[in-house]
Coordinates of C-alpha atoms in Angstrom, one line a residue:
Chain V
M49 CA -22.1 -10.6 -9.4
S50 CA -21.0 -9.6 -12.9
K51 CA -23.8 -7.9 -14.8
G52 CA -22.7 -8.8 -18.3
P53 CA -21.1 -6.6 -20.9
A54 CA -22.1 -2.9 -21.2
R55 CA -22.4 -0.6 -24.1
L56 CA -20.2 2.5 -24.0
D57 CA -21.0 5.7 -25.8
V58 CA -18.6 8.6 -26.3
Q59 CA -20.8 11.4 -27.4
G60 CA -19.3 14.6 -28.8
V61 CA -16.4 14.7 -26.4
T62 CA -14.3 17.9 -26.6
L63 CA -11.2 18.3 -24.5
T64 CA -9.0 21.4 -24.4
F65 CA -5.9 22.2 -22.5
G66 CA -5.4 25.9 -22.6
G67 CA -5.4 26.6 -26.3
V68 CA -4.7 23.1 -27.4
R69 CA -7.7 21.1 -28.5
A70 CA -6.9 17.5 -27.8
L71 CA -10.3 16.2 -28.7
N72 CA -12.8 17.8 -30.9
D73 CA -16.4 16.6 -30.9
A74 CA -15.3 12.9 -30.9
S75 CA -18.0 10.3 -30.9
F76 CA -18.1 6.6 -31.1
T77 CA -19.9 3.6 -29.7
A78 CA -18.5 0.4 -28.3
E79 CA -21.3 -2.2 -28.7
A80 CA -21.8 -4.6 -25.8
G81 CA -19.7 -7.6 -26.1
S82 CA -17.6 -6.4 -29.0
I83 CA -14.0 -5.4 -29.6
T84 CA -13.6 -1.8 -30.6
A85 CA -10.2 -0.4 -31.6
V86 CA -9.3 3.3 -31.5
I87 CA -6.4 4.0 -33.8
G88 CA -4.7 7.1 -35.2
P89 CA -1.3 8.6 -35.7
N90 CA 0.7 9.8 -32.6
G91 CA -0.9 12.7 -30.8
A92 CA -4.3 12.0 -32.4
G93 CA -5.9 12.0 -29.0
K94 CA -6.3 8.2 -28.4
T95 CA -5.1 8.2 -24.8
S96 CA -7.0 11.4 -24.1
V97 CA -10.2 9.6 -25.1
F98 CA -9.3 6.8 -22.6
N99 CA -8.5 9.3 -19.9
C100 CA -11.9 10.9 -20.4
I101 CA -13.6 7.5 -20.3
T102 CA -11.9 6.5 -17.0
G103 CA -12.4 10.0 -15.5
F104 CA -8.8 11.4 -15.3
Y105 CA -9.8 14.2 -17.6
R106 CA -13.1 16.0 -17.4
P107 CA -14.2 16.7 -21.0
T108 CA -14.8 20.4 -21.8
A109 CA -18.0 19.3 -23.7
G110 CA -19.8 16.0 -24.5
R111 CA -20.8 13.0 -22.5
I112 CA -19.5 9.6 -21.6
V113 CA -22.5 7.1 -21.3
L114 CA -22.2 3.7 -19.9
D115 CA -25.3 1.5 -20.6
G116 CA -27.5 4.6 -20.8
E117 CA -26.1 6.2 -17.6
D118 CA -24.3 9.5 -18.0
I119 CA -21.0 9.0 -16.1
T120 CA -19.3 12.2 -17.3
K121 CA -19.2 13.6 -13.8
V122 CA -18.6 10.4 -11.8
R123 CA -15.2 10.1 -10.0
P124 CA -12.7 7.4 -11.1
P125 CA -13.2 5.0 -8.1
A126 CA -17.0 5.1 -8.6
R127 CA -16.5 4.4 -12.4
A128 CA -14.5 1.3 -11.4
A129 CA -17.4 0.2 -9.2
R130 CA -19.7 0.5 -12.3
G131 CA -17.5 -2.0 -14.2
L132 CA -15.0 0.2 -16.0
A133 CA -11.5 -1.3 -16.0
R134 CA -8.4 -0.3 -17.8
S135 CA -4.8 -1.2 -18.4
F136 CA -2.1 1.5 -19.0
Q137 CA 0.2 2.2 -21.9
N138 CA 3.2 2.3 -19.5
I139 CA 2.4 -0.5 -17.2
A140 CA 0.9 0.7 -13.9
L141 CA 1.4 -2.3 -11.7
F142 CA 2.4 -2.0 -8.0
H143 CA 6.0 -3.0 -7.9
G144 CA 6.2 -3.6 -4.1
M145 CA 3.7 -6.5 -4.4
T146 CA 3.5 -10.0 -5.7
V147 CA 1.6 -10.9 -8.9
L148 CA -1.1 -12.4 -6.7
D149 CA -1.6 -9.3 -4.6
N150 CA -1.7 -7.1 -7.7
I151 CA -4.4 -9.2 -9.2
K152 CA -6.4 -9.3 -5.9
L153 CA -6.3 -5.5 -5.8
G154 CA -8.5 -5.5 -8.9
R155 CA -11.4 -6.7 -6.8
H156 CA -10.9 -4.1 -4.1
A157 CA -14.1 -2.1 -4.9
Y158 CA -16.3 -5.1 -4.7
M159 CA -15.1 -6.3 -1.3
K160 CA -16.6 -5.4 2.0
T161 CA -14.0 -6.2 4.7
N162 CA -13.9 -3.3 7.2
L163 CA -11.0 -2.3 9.4
L164 CA -12.0 -4.2 12.5
Q165 CA -12.6 -7.4 10.6
A166 CA -9.3 -7.0 8.8
F167 CA -7.4 -6.4 12.1
F168 CA -8.6 -9.7 13.5
Y169 CA -8.7 -11.5 10.1
A170 CA -11.9 -12.9 11.5
G171 CA -15.2 -14.1 10.1
P172 CA -16.2 -12.2 7.0
A173 CA -12.7 -11.0 6.2
K174 CA -11.2 -14.5 6.2
R175 CA -14.1 -15.9 4.1
E176 CA -13.9 -13.0 1.7
E177 CA -10.2 -13.3 1.2
E178 CA -10.3 -17.1 0.8
A179 CA -13.1 -16.9 -1.8
L180 CA -11.2 -14.2 -3.6
R181 CA -8.0 -16.3 -3.6
R182 CA -9.9 -19.3 -5.0
E183 CA -11.5 -17.3 -7.7
V184 CA -8.4 -15.5 -8.7
E185 CA -6.5 -18.8 -8.9
E186 CA -9.2 -20.7 -10.8
R187 CA -10.7 -18.1 -13.1
I188 CA -7.8 -15.7 -13.8
I189 CA -4.4 -17.1 -13.1
D190 CA -5.2 -20.4 -14.9
F191 CA -6.9 -18.6 -17.7
L192 CA -4.0 -16.3 -18.4
E193 CA -1.4 -19.0 -17.8
I194 CA 0.6 -17.1 -15.1
D195 CA 0.5 -19.7 -12.3
H196 CA 4.3 -20.1 -12.4
I197 CA 4.8 -16.5 -11.4
R198 CA 2.0 -15.9 -8.9
N199 CA 4.3 -15.4 -5.9
K200 CA 6.9 -13.4 -7.7
S201 CA 7.3 -9.6 -7.3
V202 CA 6.1 -7.9 -10.5
S203 CA 9.3 -5.9 -10.7
V204 CA 11.3 -9.0 -11.7
L205 CA 9.0 -10.0 -14.6
S206 CA 9.5 -9.4 -18.3
Y207 CA 7.6 -6.7 -20.1
G208 CA 5.2 -9.1 -21.8
L209 CA 4.4 -10.9 -18.5
Q210 CA 3.8 -7.6 -16.8
K211 CA 1.3 -6.6 -19.5
R212 CA -0.4 -10.0 -18.9
V213 CA -0.5 -9.4 -15.1
E214 CA -2.1 -6.0 -15.8
L215 CA -4.7 -7.7 -17.9
A216 CA -5.3 -10.1 -15.1
R217 CA -5.8 -7.3 -12.6
A218 CA -8.2 -5.6 -14.9
L219 CA -10.1 -8.9 -15.2
A220 CA -10.3 -9.2 -11.4
M221 CA -12.3 -6.0 -11.5
Q222 CA -15.1 -7.9 -13.1
P223 CA -15.2 -5.4 -15.9
R224 CA -18.3 -4.8 -18.1
V225 CA -16.1 -2.6 -20.3
L226 CA -12.4 -3.3 -20.5
L227 CA -10.1 -0.5 -21.8
L228 CA -6.7 -1.6 -23.0
D229 CA -4.2 1.1 -23.7
E230 CA -1.7 -0.4 -26.2
P231 CA -1.9 -4.0 -24.9
V232 CA 0.9 -5.3 -27.2
A233 CA 3.2 -2.2 -27.4
G234 CA 6.8 -3.3 -27.2
M235 CA 6.1 -7.0 -27.5
N236 CA 7.7 -9.5 -29.8
R237 CA 5.6 -11.4 -32.3
E238 CA 5.1 -14.4 -30.0
E239 CA 4.0 -12.3 -27.1
T240 CA 1.7 -10.3 -29.4
E241 CA 0.0 -13.5 -30.6
D242 CA -0.4 -14.7 -27.0
M243 CA -2.0 -11.4 -26.0
A244 CA -4.3 -11.5 -29.1
R245 CA -5.5 -14.9 -28.1
F246 CA -6.1 -13.8 -24.5
I247 CA -8.1 -10.7 -25.7
L248 CA -10.3 -12.9 -27.9
D249 CA -10.7 -15.4 -25.1
V250 CA -11.8 -12.6 -22.7
K251 CA -14.4 -11.6 -25.2
E252 CA -15.6 -15.1 -25.8
E253 CA -15.5 -16.5 -22.3
W254 CA -16.2 -13.4 -20.2
G255 CA -18.3 -11.6 -22.7
T256 CA -16.7 -8.3 -21.9
T257 CA -16.9 -5.2 -24.1
I258 CA -13.4 -4.4 -25.0
V259 CA -12.1 -1.0 -26.2
M260 CA -8.4 -0.8 -27.1
V261 CA -6.0 1.7 -28.3
E262 CA -3.3 0.0 -30.5
H263 CA -0.7 0.8 -33.0
D264 CA -0.2 -2.7 -34.2
M265 CA -2.4 -2.7 -37.3
G266 CA -2.1 -6.4 -37.8
L267 CA -3.6 -7.0 -34.4
V268 CA -6.3 -4.3 -34.9
M269 CA -7.4 -5.6 -38.2
D270 CA -7.4 -9.2 -37.0
I271 CA -9.4 -9.1 -33.9
S272 CA -11.6 -6.0 -33.8
D273 CA -15.2 -5.9 -34.7
H274 CA -15.2 -2.1 -35.1
V275 CA -12.5 0.4 -35.7
T276 CA -12.6 4.2 -35.0
V277 CA -9.9 6.4 -36.5
L278 CA -8.8 9.6 -34.8
N279 CA -6.7 12.3 -36.3
F280 CA -6.0 15.7 -34.6
G281 CA -8.7 14.9 -32.0
E282 CA -11.4 14.3 -34.6
V283 CA -13.1 11.0 -35.6
I284 CA -12.3 10.7 -39.3
A285 CA -13.5 7.2 -40.0
S286 CA -15.5 4.5 -38.3
G287 CA -16.6 1.1 -39.3
T288 CA -15.5 -2.5 -39.8
P289 CA -11.7 -3.1 -40.2
K290 CA -12.3 -3.6 -43.9
T291 CA -14.1 -0.4 -44.6
V292 CA -11.6 1.6 -42.5
Q293 CA -8.7 0.0 -44.3
N294 CA -10.0 1.2 -47.6
D295 CA -11.0 4.7 -46.5
P296 CA -8.8 7.3 -48.3
R297 CA -9.0 9.7 -45.4
V298 CA -7.4 7.1 -43.2
A299 CA -4.5 6.6 -45.6
E300 CA -4.2 10.3 -45.8
A301 CA -4.0 10.7 -42.0
Y302 CA -1.3 8.1 -41.7
L303 CA 0.7 8.8 -44.9
G304 CA -0.3 12.3 -46.0
S305 CA -2.1 12.8 -49.3
G306 CA 1.1 13.8 -51.1
D307 CA -0.5 17.1 -52.0
P308 CA 1.5 20.1 -50.7
Q309 CA -1.5 22.5 -51.1
A310 CA -3.6 20.3 -48.8
L311 CA -0.8 20.4 -46.2
V312 CA -0.6 24.2 -46.4
K313 CA -4.3 24.5 -46.1
R314 CA -4.4 22.3 -43.1
I315 CA -1.6 24.2 -41.3
E316 CA -3.5 27.5 -42.1
R317 CA -6.6 26.0 -40.6
E318 CA -4.7 24.9 -37.5
M319 CA -3.2 28.3 -37.1
A320 CA -6.6 30.0 -37.4
S321 CA -8.4 27.8 -34.8
Chain D
M1182 CA 16.6 -27.5 2.8
I1183 CA 13.1 -26.9 1.8
I1184 CA 12.2 -28.4 -1.6
G1185 CA 8.8 -26.9 -1.8
T1186 CA 5.7 -25.9 0.2
A1187 CA 3.0 -28.2 -1.0
K1188 CA -0.2 -26.7 0.3
E1189 CA -3.5 -28.5 -0.3
S1190 CA -5.9 -25.7 0.3
Y1191 CA -5.9 -21.9 -0.3
P1192 CA -6.5 -21.1 3.4
A1193 CA -3.3 -23.0 4.2
D1194 CA -1.4 -21.0 1.7
E1195 CA -2.9 -17.7 3.0
A1196 CA -1.8 -18.4 6.6
L1197 CA 0.6 -16.0 8.4
L1198 CA 3.2 -18.7 9.0
T1199 CA 3.5 -21.1 6.1
T1200 CA 6.6 -23.2 6.7
A1201 CA 7.6 -25.5 9.6
P1202 CA 10.7 -23.5 10.5
Q1203 CA 8.6 -20.4 10.8
R1204 CA 6.3 -22.1 13.2
V1205 CA 9.2 -23.5 15.3
W1206 CA 10.8 -20.1 15.6
M1207 CA 7.4 -18.5 16.5
T1208 CA 6.9 -21.1 19.2
I1209 CA 10.4 -20.4 20.6
F1210 CA 9.7 -16.7 20.5
V1211 CA 6.4 -17.1 22.3
I1212 CA 8.0 -19.2 25.0
A1213 CA 10.7 -16.6 25.4
L1214 CA 8.1 -13.8 25.7
I1215 CA 6.3 -15.8 28.5
A1216 CA 9.5 -16.8 30.3
A1217 CA 11.1 -13.3 30.2
P1218 CA 9.6 -11.9 33.4
F1219 CA 10.8 -15.0 35.3
V1220 CA 14.4 -14.8 34.0
L1221 CA 15.3 -11.2 33.4
S1222 CA 16.5 -8.8 36.0
N1223 CA 14.4 -5.8 36.9
Y1224 CA 16.5 -3.4 34.7
W1225 CA 16.2 -5.6 31.6
L1226 CA 12.5 -6.0 32.2
Y1227 CA 12.2 -2.2 32.2
L1228 CA 14.1 -2.2 28.9
A1229 CA 11.8 -4.9 27.5
C1230 CA 8.7 -2.9 28.4
L1231 CA 10.2 0.2 26.8
A1232 CA 11.2 -1.8 23.7
M1233 CA 7.7 -3.2 23.3
I1234 CA 6.2 0.3 23.7
N1235 CA 8.5 1.4 20.9
V1236 CA 7.6 -1.7 18.8
I1237 CA 3.9 -0.7 19.0
S1238 CA 4.5 2.9 18.0
A1239 CA 7.0 1.9 15.3
T1240 CA 4.6 -0.7 13.9
G1241 CA 1.9 2.1 13.7
L1242 CA 4.3 4.4 11.9
N1243 CA 5.3 1.6 9.6
V1244 CA 1.7 1.2 8.5
L1245 CA 1.6 4.9 7.6
T1246 CA 5.1 5.5 6.3
G1247 CA 6.4 2.1 5.3
Y1248 CA 3.2 0.7 3.8
T1249 CA 1.2 3.7 2.7
G1250 CA 4.1 5.9 1.8
Q1251 CA 3.0 8.9 3.8
V1252 CA 6.1 10.3 5.6
S1253 CA 5.2 11.4 9.1
L1254 CA 7.3 13.1 11.8
G1255 CA 4.4 13.5 14.2
Q1256 CA 4.4 10.0 15.8
A1257 CA 5.8 11.2 19.1
A1258 CA 3.1 13.9 19.4
F1259 CA 0.4 11.2 19.0
M1260 CA 2.1 9.2 21.7
A1261 CA 1.9 12.3 23.9
V1262 CA -1.8 12.6 23.2
G1263 CA -2.3 9.0 24.3
A1264 CA -0.2 9.5 27.4
Y1265 CA -2.0 12.7 28.4
T1266 CA -5.4 11.1 27.8
V1267 CA -4.5 8.3 30.2
A1268 CA -3.0 10.7 32.8
Y1269 CA -6.2 12.9 32.7
L1270 CA -8.6 10.0 32.9
E1271 CA -6.6 8.3 35.7
R1272 CA -6.3 11.5 37.7
S1273 CA -9.7 13.1 37.2
L1274 CA -12.1 10.3 36.6
G1275 CA -10.3 7.2 37.9
T1276 CA -11.7 5.0 35.1
P1277 CA -10.3 1.5 34.6
F1278 CA -6.8 1.4 33.0
L1279 CA -7.8 -0.7 30.0
L1280 CA -10.5 1.9 29.1
N1281 CA -8.0 4.7 29.6
I1282 CA -5.5 3.2 27.3
L1283 CA -8.1 2.5 24.6
A1284 CA -9.4 6.1 25.0
G1285 CA -5.8 7.3 24.5
G1286 CA -5.7 5.3 21.2
V1287 CA -9.0 6.6 20.0
I1288 CA -8.4 10.2 20.8
A1289 CA -4.9 10.1 19.2
A1290 CA -6.6 8.5 16.1
A1291 CA -9.2 11.3 16.0
I1292 CA -6.4 13.9 16.0
G1293 CA -4.5 11.8 13.5
L1294 CA -7.4 12.1 11.1
V1295 CA -7.2 15.9 11.3
V1296 CA -3.4 15.9 10.9
G1297 CA -3.8 13.6 7.9
L1298 CA -6.0 15.9 6.0
P1299 CA -3.2 17.7 4.1
S1300 CA -2.0 14.3 2.8
L1301 CA -4.4 14.5 -0.1
R1302 CA -2.7 17.5 -1.5
V1303 CA 0.9 17.3 -0.3
K1304 CA 3.3 14.4 -0.5
G1305 CA 6.8 13.4 0.7
L1306 CA 8.9 16.1 2.4
Y1307 CA 6.0 18.6 2.3
L1308 CA 3.8 16.2 4.2
A1309 CA 6.6 15.6 6.7
I1310 CA 6.8 19.3 7.3
A1311 CA 3.1 19.5 7.8
T1312 CA 3.3 16.7 10.4
I1313 CA 6.1 18.5 12.1
A1314 CA 4.0 21.6 12.3
A1315 CA 1.2 19.6 13.8
S1316 CA 3.4 18.1 16.4
F1317 CA 4.6 21.6 17.5
I1318 CA 1.0 22.8 17.7
L1319 CA 0.3 19.8 19.9
H1320 CA 3.3 20.6 22.1
F1321 CA 2.0 24.1 22.5
V1322 CA -1.3 22.7 23.7
F1323 CA 0.4 20.4 26.2
V1324 CA 2.3 23.3 27.7
N1325 CA -0.6 25.7 27.9
W1326 CA -3.7 23.7 28.5
T1327 CA -2.9 23.4 32.1
A1328 CA -6.3 22.4 33.3
V1329 CA -5.8 19.0 31.6
T1330 CA -2.1 18.6 31.2
N1331 CA -0.8 20.4 34.3
G1332 CA 1.5 22.3 32.0
N1333 CA 5.3 22.2 32.4
S1334 CA 5.2 20.6 35.8
G1335 CA 3.7 17.5 34.3
A1336 CA 0.9 15.1 35.3
T1337 CA 1.7 12.3 37.7
L1338 CA -0.7 9.4 37.9
A1339 CA -1.4 6.4 40.1
P1340 CA -0.3 3.0 38.9
A1341 CA -2.8 0.8 37.0
T1342 CA -4.6 -1.6 39.3
V1343 CA -6.3 -4.8 38.5
F1344 CA -8.4 -6.5 41.2
G1345 CA -6.6 -4.4 43.8
I1346 CA -3.1 -5.4 42.6
E1347 CA -1.0 -2.4 41.7
L1348 CA 0.9 -2.8 38.4
A1349 CA 3.8 -0.8 39.8
T1350 CA 6.8 -3.1 39.3
Y1351 CA 8.2 -3.9 35.9
D1352 CA 7.5 -7.6 36.1
R1353 CA 3.8 -6.7 36.5
L1354 CA 3.8 -4.0 33.9
Y1355 CA 5.3 -6.5 31.5
W1356 CA 2.0 -8.4 31.6
L1357 CA 0.2 -5.3 30.7
I1358 CA 2.4 -4.2 27.9
M1359 CA 3.4 -7.5 26.3
P1360 CA -0.2 -8.6 25.4
F1361 CA -0.9 -5.2 23.9
A1362 CA 2.3 -5.4 21.8
V1363 CA 1.5 -8.9 20.6
L1364 CA -2.1 -8.1 19.8
L1365 CA -1.3 -4.9 17.9
V1366 CA 1.5 -6.4 15.9
W1367 CA -0.6 -9.4 15.0
G1368 CA -3.4 -7.1 14.0
A1369 CA -1.1 -5.1 11.8
A1370 CA 0.1 -8.3 10.1
N1371 CA -3.5 -9.3 9.5
L1372 CA -4.3 -6.0 8.0
F1373 CA -1.9 -6.8 5.1
R1374 CA -3.6 -10.1 4.3
T1375 CA -6.8 -8.2 3.4
R1376 CA -8.0 -5.6 0.9
I1377 CA -7.3 -2.7 3.3
G1378 CA -3.6 -3.5 3.5
R1379 CA -3.3 -4.0 -0.2
A1380 CA -5.0 -0.7 -0.8
F1381 CA -2.3 1.0 1.4
I1382 CA 0.5 -0.5 -0.6
A1383 CA -1.2 0.4 -3.8
I1384 CA -1.3 4.0 -2.7
R1385 CA 2.3 4.0 -1.8
D1386 CA 3.4 2.4 -5.1
R1387 CA 1.2 4.2 -7.6
D1388 CA -1.6 6.4 -6.3
I1389 CA -3.1 7.2 -9.7
S1390 CA -3.7 3.6 -10.7
A1391 CA -4.9 2.9 -7.2
E1392 CA -7.7 5.3 -7.9
V1393 CA -8.6 3.6 -11.2
L1394 CA -9.0 0.4 -9.3
G1395 CA -11.6 2.0 -7.1
I1396 CA -9.6 2.9 -4.1
P1397 CA -10.7 6.3 -2.7
L1398 CA -7.3 7.9 -1.9
L1399 CA -8.4 10.3 0.8
R1400 CA -10.4 7.7 2.8
Y1401 CA -7.5 5.3 2.8
K1402 CA -4.8 7.9 3.6
L1403 CA -6.9 9.1 6.5
M1404 CA -7.5 5.5 7.6
S1405 CA -3.7 5.0 7.6
F1406 CA -3.1 8.1 9.6
A1407 CA -5.8 7.0 12.1
I1408 CA -4.2 3.6 12.5
A1409 CA -0.7 5.0 13.0
S1410 CA -2.0 7.5 15.6
F1411 CA -4.1 4.8 17.3
Y1412 CA -1.0 2.7 17.7
A1413 CA 1.0 5.8 18.9
G1414 CA -1.9 6.6 21.4
I1415 CA -1.9 3.1 22.9
A1416 CA 1.9 3.1 23.1
G1417 CA 1.8 6.5 24.8
G1418 CA -0.9 5.3 27.2
L1419 CA 1.3 2.3 28.2
W1420 CA 4.2 4.7 28.5
A1421 CA 2.3 6.8 31.0
Y1422 CA 1.6 3.7 33.1
L1423 CA 5.3 2.7 32.9
F1424 CA 6.8 6.1 34.0
R1425 CA 3.7 7.5 35.8
V1426 CA 4.6 11.1 35.0
V1427 CA 3.8 12.9 31.7
T1428 CA 5.4 16.2 30.9
P1429 CA 5.5 18.1 27.6
E1430 CA 9.1 17.0 27.3
S1431 CA 8.3 13.3 27.7
F1432 CA 7.8 12.9 24.0
P1433 CA 10.3 15.3 22.4
F1434 CA 10.3 15.8 18.6
L1435 CA 13.5 13.6 18.6
T1436 CA 11.2 10.6 19.5
S1437 CA 9.5 11.0 16.1
I1438 CA 12.8 10.9 14.4
F1439 CA 13.9 7.9 16.6
L1440 CA 10.8 6.0 15.4
L1441 CA 11.3 6.9 11.8
A1442 CA 14.9 5.8 12.1
A1443 CA 13.6 2.6 13.7
I1444 CA 11.5 1.6 10.8
I1445 CA 14.2 2.5 8.3
V1446 CA 16.8 0.5 10.1
G1447 CA 14.4 -2.4 10.6
G1448 CA 12.9 -2.4 7.1
M1449 CA 10.1 -0.2 5.8
G1450 CA 6.9 -1.9 4.8
T1451 CA 7.5 -5.1 6.7
I1452 CA 5.9 -6.1 10.0
L1453 CA 9.2 -7.7 11.1
G1454 CA 11.0 -4.5 10.2
G1455 CA 9.0 -2.5 12.7
I1456 CA 9.8 -5.0 15.5
L1457 CA 13.5 -5.4 14.7
G1458 CA 14.0 -1.7 14.2
A1459 CA 12.4 -0.6 17.4
V1460 CA 14.2 -3.3 19.5
F1461 CA 17.5 -2.5 17.9
M1462 CA 17.1 1.2 18.5
T1463 CA 16.0 0.7 22.1
L1464 CA 18.5 -1.9 23.1
T1465 CA 21.7 -1.0 21.2
P1466 CA 22.6 2.0 23.4
E1467 CA 22.2 -0.3 26.4
L1468 CA 24.3 -3.0 24.9
L1469 CA 27.0 -0.5 24.2
R1470 CA 26.7 0.6 27.8
V1471 CA 27.3 -2.9 28.9
V1472 CA 30.4 -3.1 26.7
V1473 CA 31.6 0.2 28.3
D1474 CA 31.0 -1.3 31.7
L1475 CA 33.0 -4.4 30.8
A1476 CA 35.8 -2.3 29.5
S1477 CA 36.0 -0.3 32.7
V1478 CA 37.4 -3.4 34.5
F1479 CA 40.5 -3.0 32.4
V1480 CA 40.6 0.7 31.6
P1481 CA 40.2 3.2 34.5
D1482 CA 37.8 6.0 33.9
A1483 CA 36.3 4.0 31.0
A1484 CA 32.8 5.4 31.7
T1485 CA 33.9 9.0 31.3
L1486 CA 36.1 8.3 28.3
L1487 CA 33.8 5.9 26.4
S1488 CA 30.3 7.2 27.0
P1489 CA 30.6 9.9 24.3
V1490 CA 32.1 7.2 22.0
R1491 CA 28.9 5.2 22.7
T1492 CA 26.7 7.8 21.1
I1493 CA 29.1 8.0 18.1
V1494 CA 29.1 4.3 17.7
F1495 CA 25.3 4.2 17.8
G1496 CA 25.1 6.9 15.1
A1497 CA 27.7 5.1 13.0
L1498 CA 25.7 1.9 13.3
I1499 CA 22.6 3.6 11.9
V1500 CA 24.5 5.2 9.0
G1501 CA 26.2 1.9 8.3
F1502 CA 22.9 0.2 8.1
L1503 CA 21.5 2.8 5.7
I1504 CA 24.5 2.3 3.4
L1505 CA 25.1 -1.5 3.7
E1506 CA 21.6 -2.7 4.3
P1507 CA 19.2 -0.1 2.8
R1508 CA 16.3 -2.5 3.1
G1509 CA 16.9 -2.9 6.7
L1510 CA 17.4 -5.7 9.2
T1511 CA 14.6 -7.8 7.7
E1512 CA 16.8 -8.1 4.6
I1513 CA 19.4 -9.8 6.7
V1514 CA 16.8 -12.2 8.1
D1515 CA 15.6 -12.9 4.6
R1516 CA 19.1 -13.6 3.4
I1517 CA 19.6 -16.1 6.3
R1518 CA 16.3 -17.7 5.3
R1519 CA 17.3 -18.0 1.7
F1520 CA 20.6 -19.5 2.7
F1521 CA 19.0 -22.2 4.8
R1522 CA 16.4 -22.9 2.1
L1523 CA 19.1 -24.2 -0.2
W1524 CA 21.5 -25.4 2.5
P1525 CA 23.7 -27.6 2.2
F1526 CA 23.7 -26.8 -1.5
R1527 CA 25.2 -23.5 -2.7
T1528 CA 23.4 -21.1 -5.0

């Protein structure tokens, strides 16, 4: 069913809200089966990039290309069906449901049960649900070590576990590209290490392309194959963790150059545009 | 005390009833349902029929409001659509009653689709107002489309007949209404074991992330409206056969509020909640009446003195439930279950 990892290209994406330019000609590529991190200071446009990729925002200019197919104008549900899955910065689980049902929802777009079959829970509906239950249990719940909470309501879980359930739900979508918005935000070190292990395992065992936005530099430098740095909506550096780490522009974006003239110039440029 | 539920297969764990006590209670309930017409008096059978009609309609509304989160105050109007459809078909065409009732459901569902259209853009109270508007438009149609509805004088219809037997008495109507109620409640329960029911809850809890998971919002909201209206249409059709006269005032706007109150009192977003709420709302006024009757043995003029009190007590009970048991009667049932799960040990 799964068609293997996909390559994701963000090509010259520009996004404006009124006069505010959230993204300016941003381009990067996530190679199939790799981990790409998108980093940058607060307000750099990281989540905007994600929202363009998943289809919440329609870019003012530029294209989103999934495995050679331009999906810029495709609606979010149809993008999900093409294998694009995401987790949210502020967890977006369904609080009225159990962990198991949350995860099962990930598969929604791939299932075929219609209303009449569902009403009688007969034939195809029963088979499909049972096959899904088996797969969710054996491939996802075991894999992410959440079997002890499967029947709990997600609202009673700790933050770290909720993040893990969200990852589980994204995995149930059989993603070809998995987008993780701050997967370890607000986690303690132990939880962060667990999550890092799971992300690497997903890459190894599921062979999924992973794109993540993250502030935890330790995690980013440790597990990504490729890092893209955004600042004020522009890509200012791109490359392996090592090259990005040593790039003076990146240090400047995070720390400032220490040169007051440069700051004045930048503000003037901002005002002019 | 239940130590654990050790299931050996996934299908066993996905069943509707998973524990032995649940199965025992269900067996008792089924026996009671079958025995009822042989035991109950005519008047209580009438109440049972009415309660089951309300259960059907409340369950439909629960799918829409409790599970999908779309507040609707148009459920009574859809019941009226079902009732008028049955009345028209019975009077003009004389088609078999099962077909009439199904047609009532289908036509109500079709109108429900149209009424549901604003739900993509408006939510909460605004959607409630839109459904109120729809129900007043439908009321206008019932009054003025006299060729079909016979206007304010109302449409009377012949009783349903099966193999020449007229279903005119309550003990016979019971056998028409009860299977419908059981089938529709069972179907609604099944719905929430599949992807369709999960999608409804997802839309209620967080519609934006539902969309990212590949759930088309409009299609599922409309589906939910159609299901709720279908249930209302069937309930209305059964109602038409129970009372055999349908007027524009048969389903006043108050009925919509009655049904909404039923699912709130029973427990929104649970199948059991729809059942308990509808039964409670239908039978409590009657139980209070019985209390008044008993009191009149001791107090002269109890009926005149206490009948207004009856209405107040009924209202106070509803308010009390909202405050003390905001999650409804199902929460009480759950609490009892939790208690016996650990009994005789204390938590």
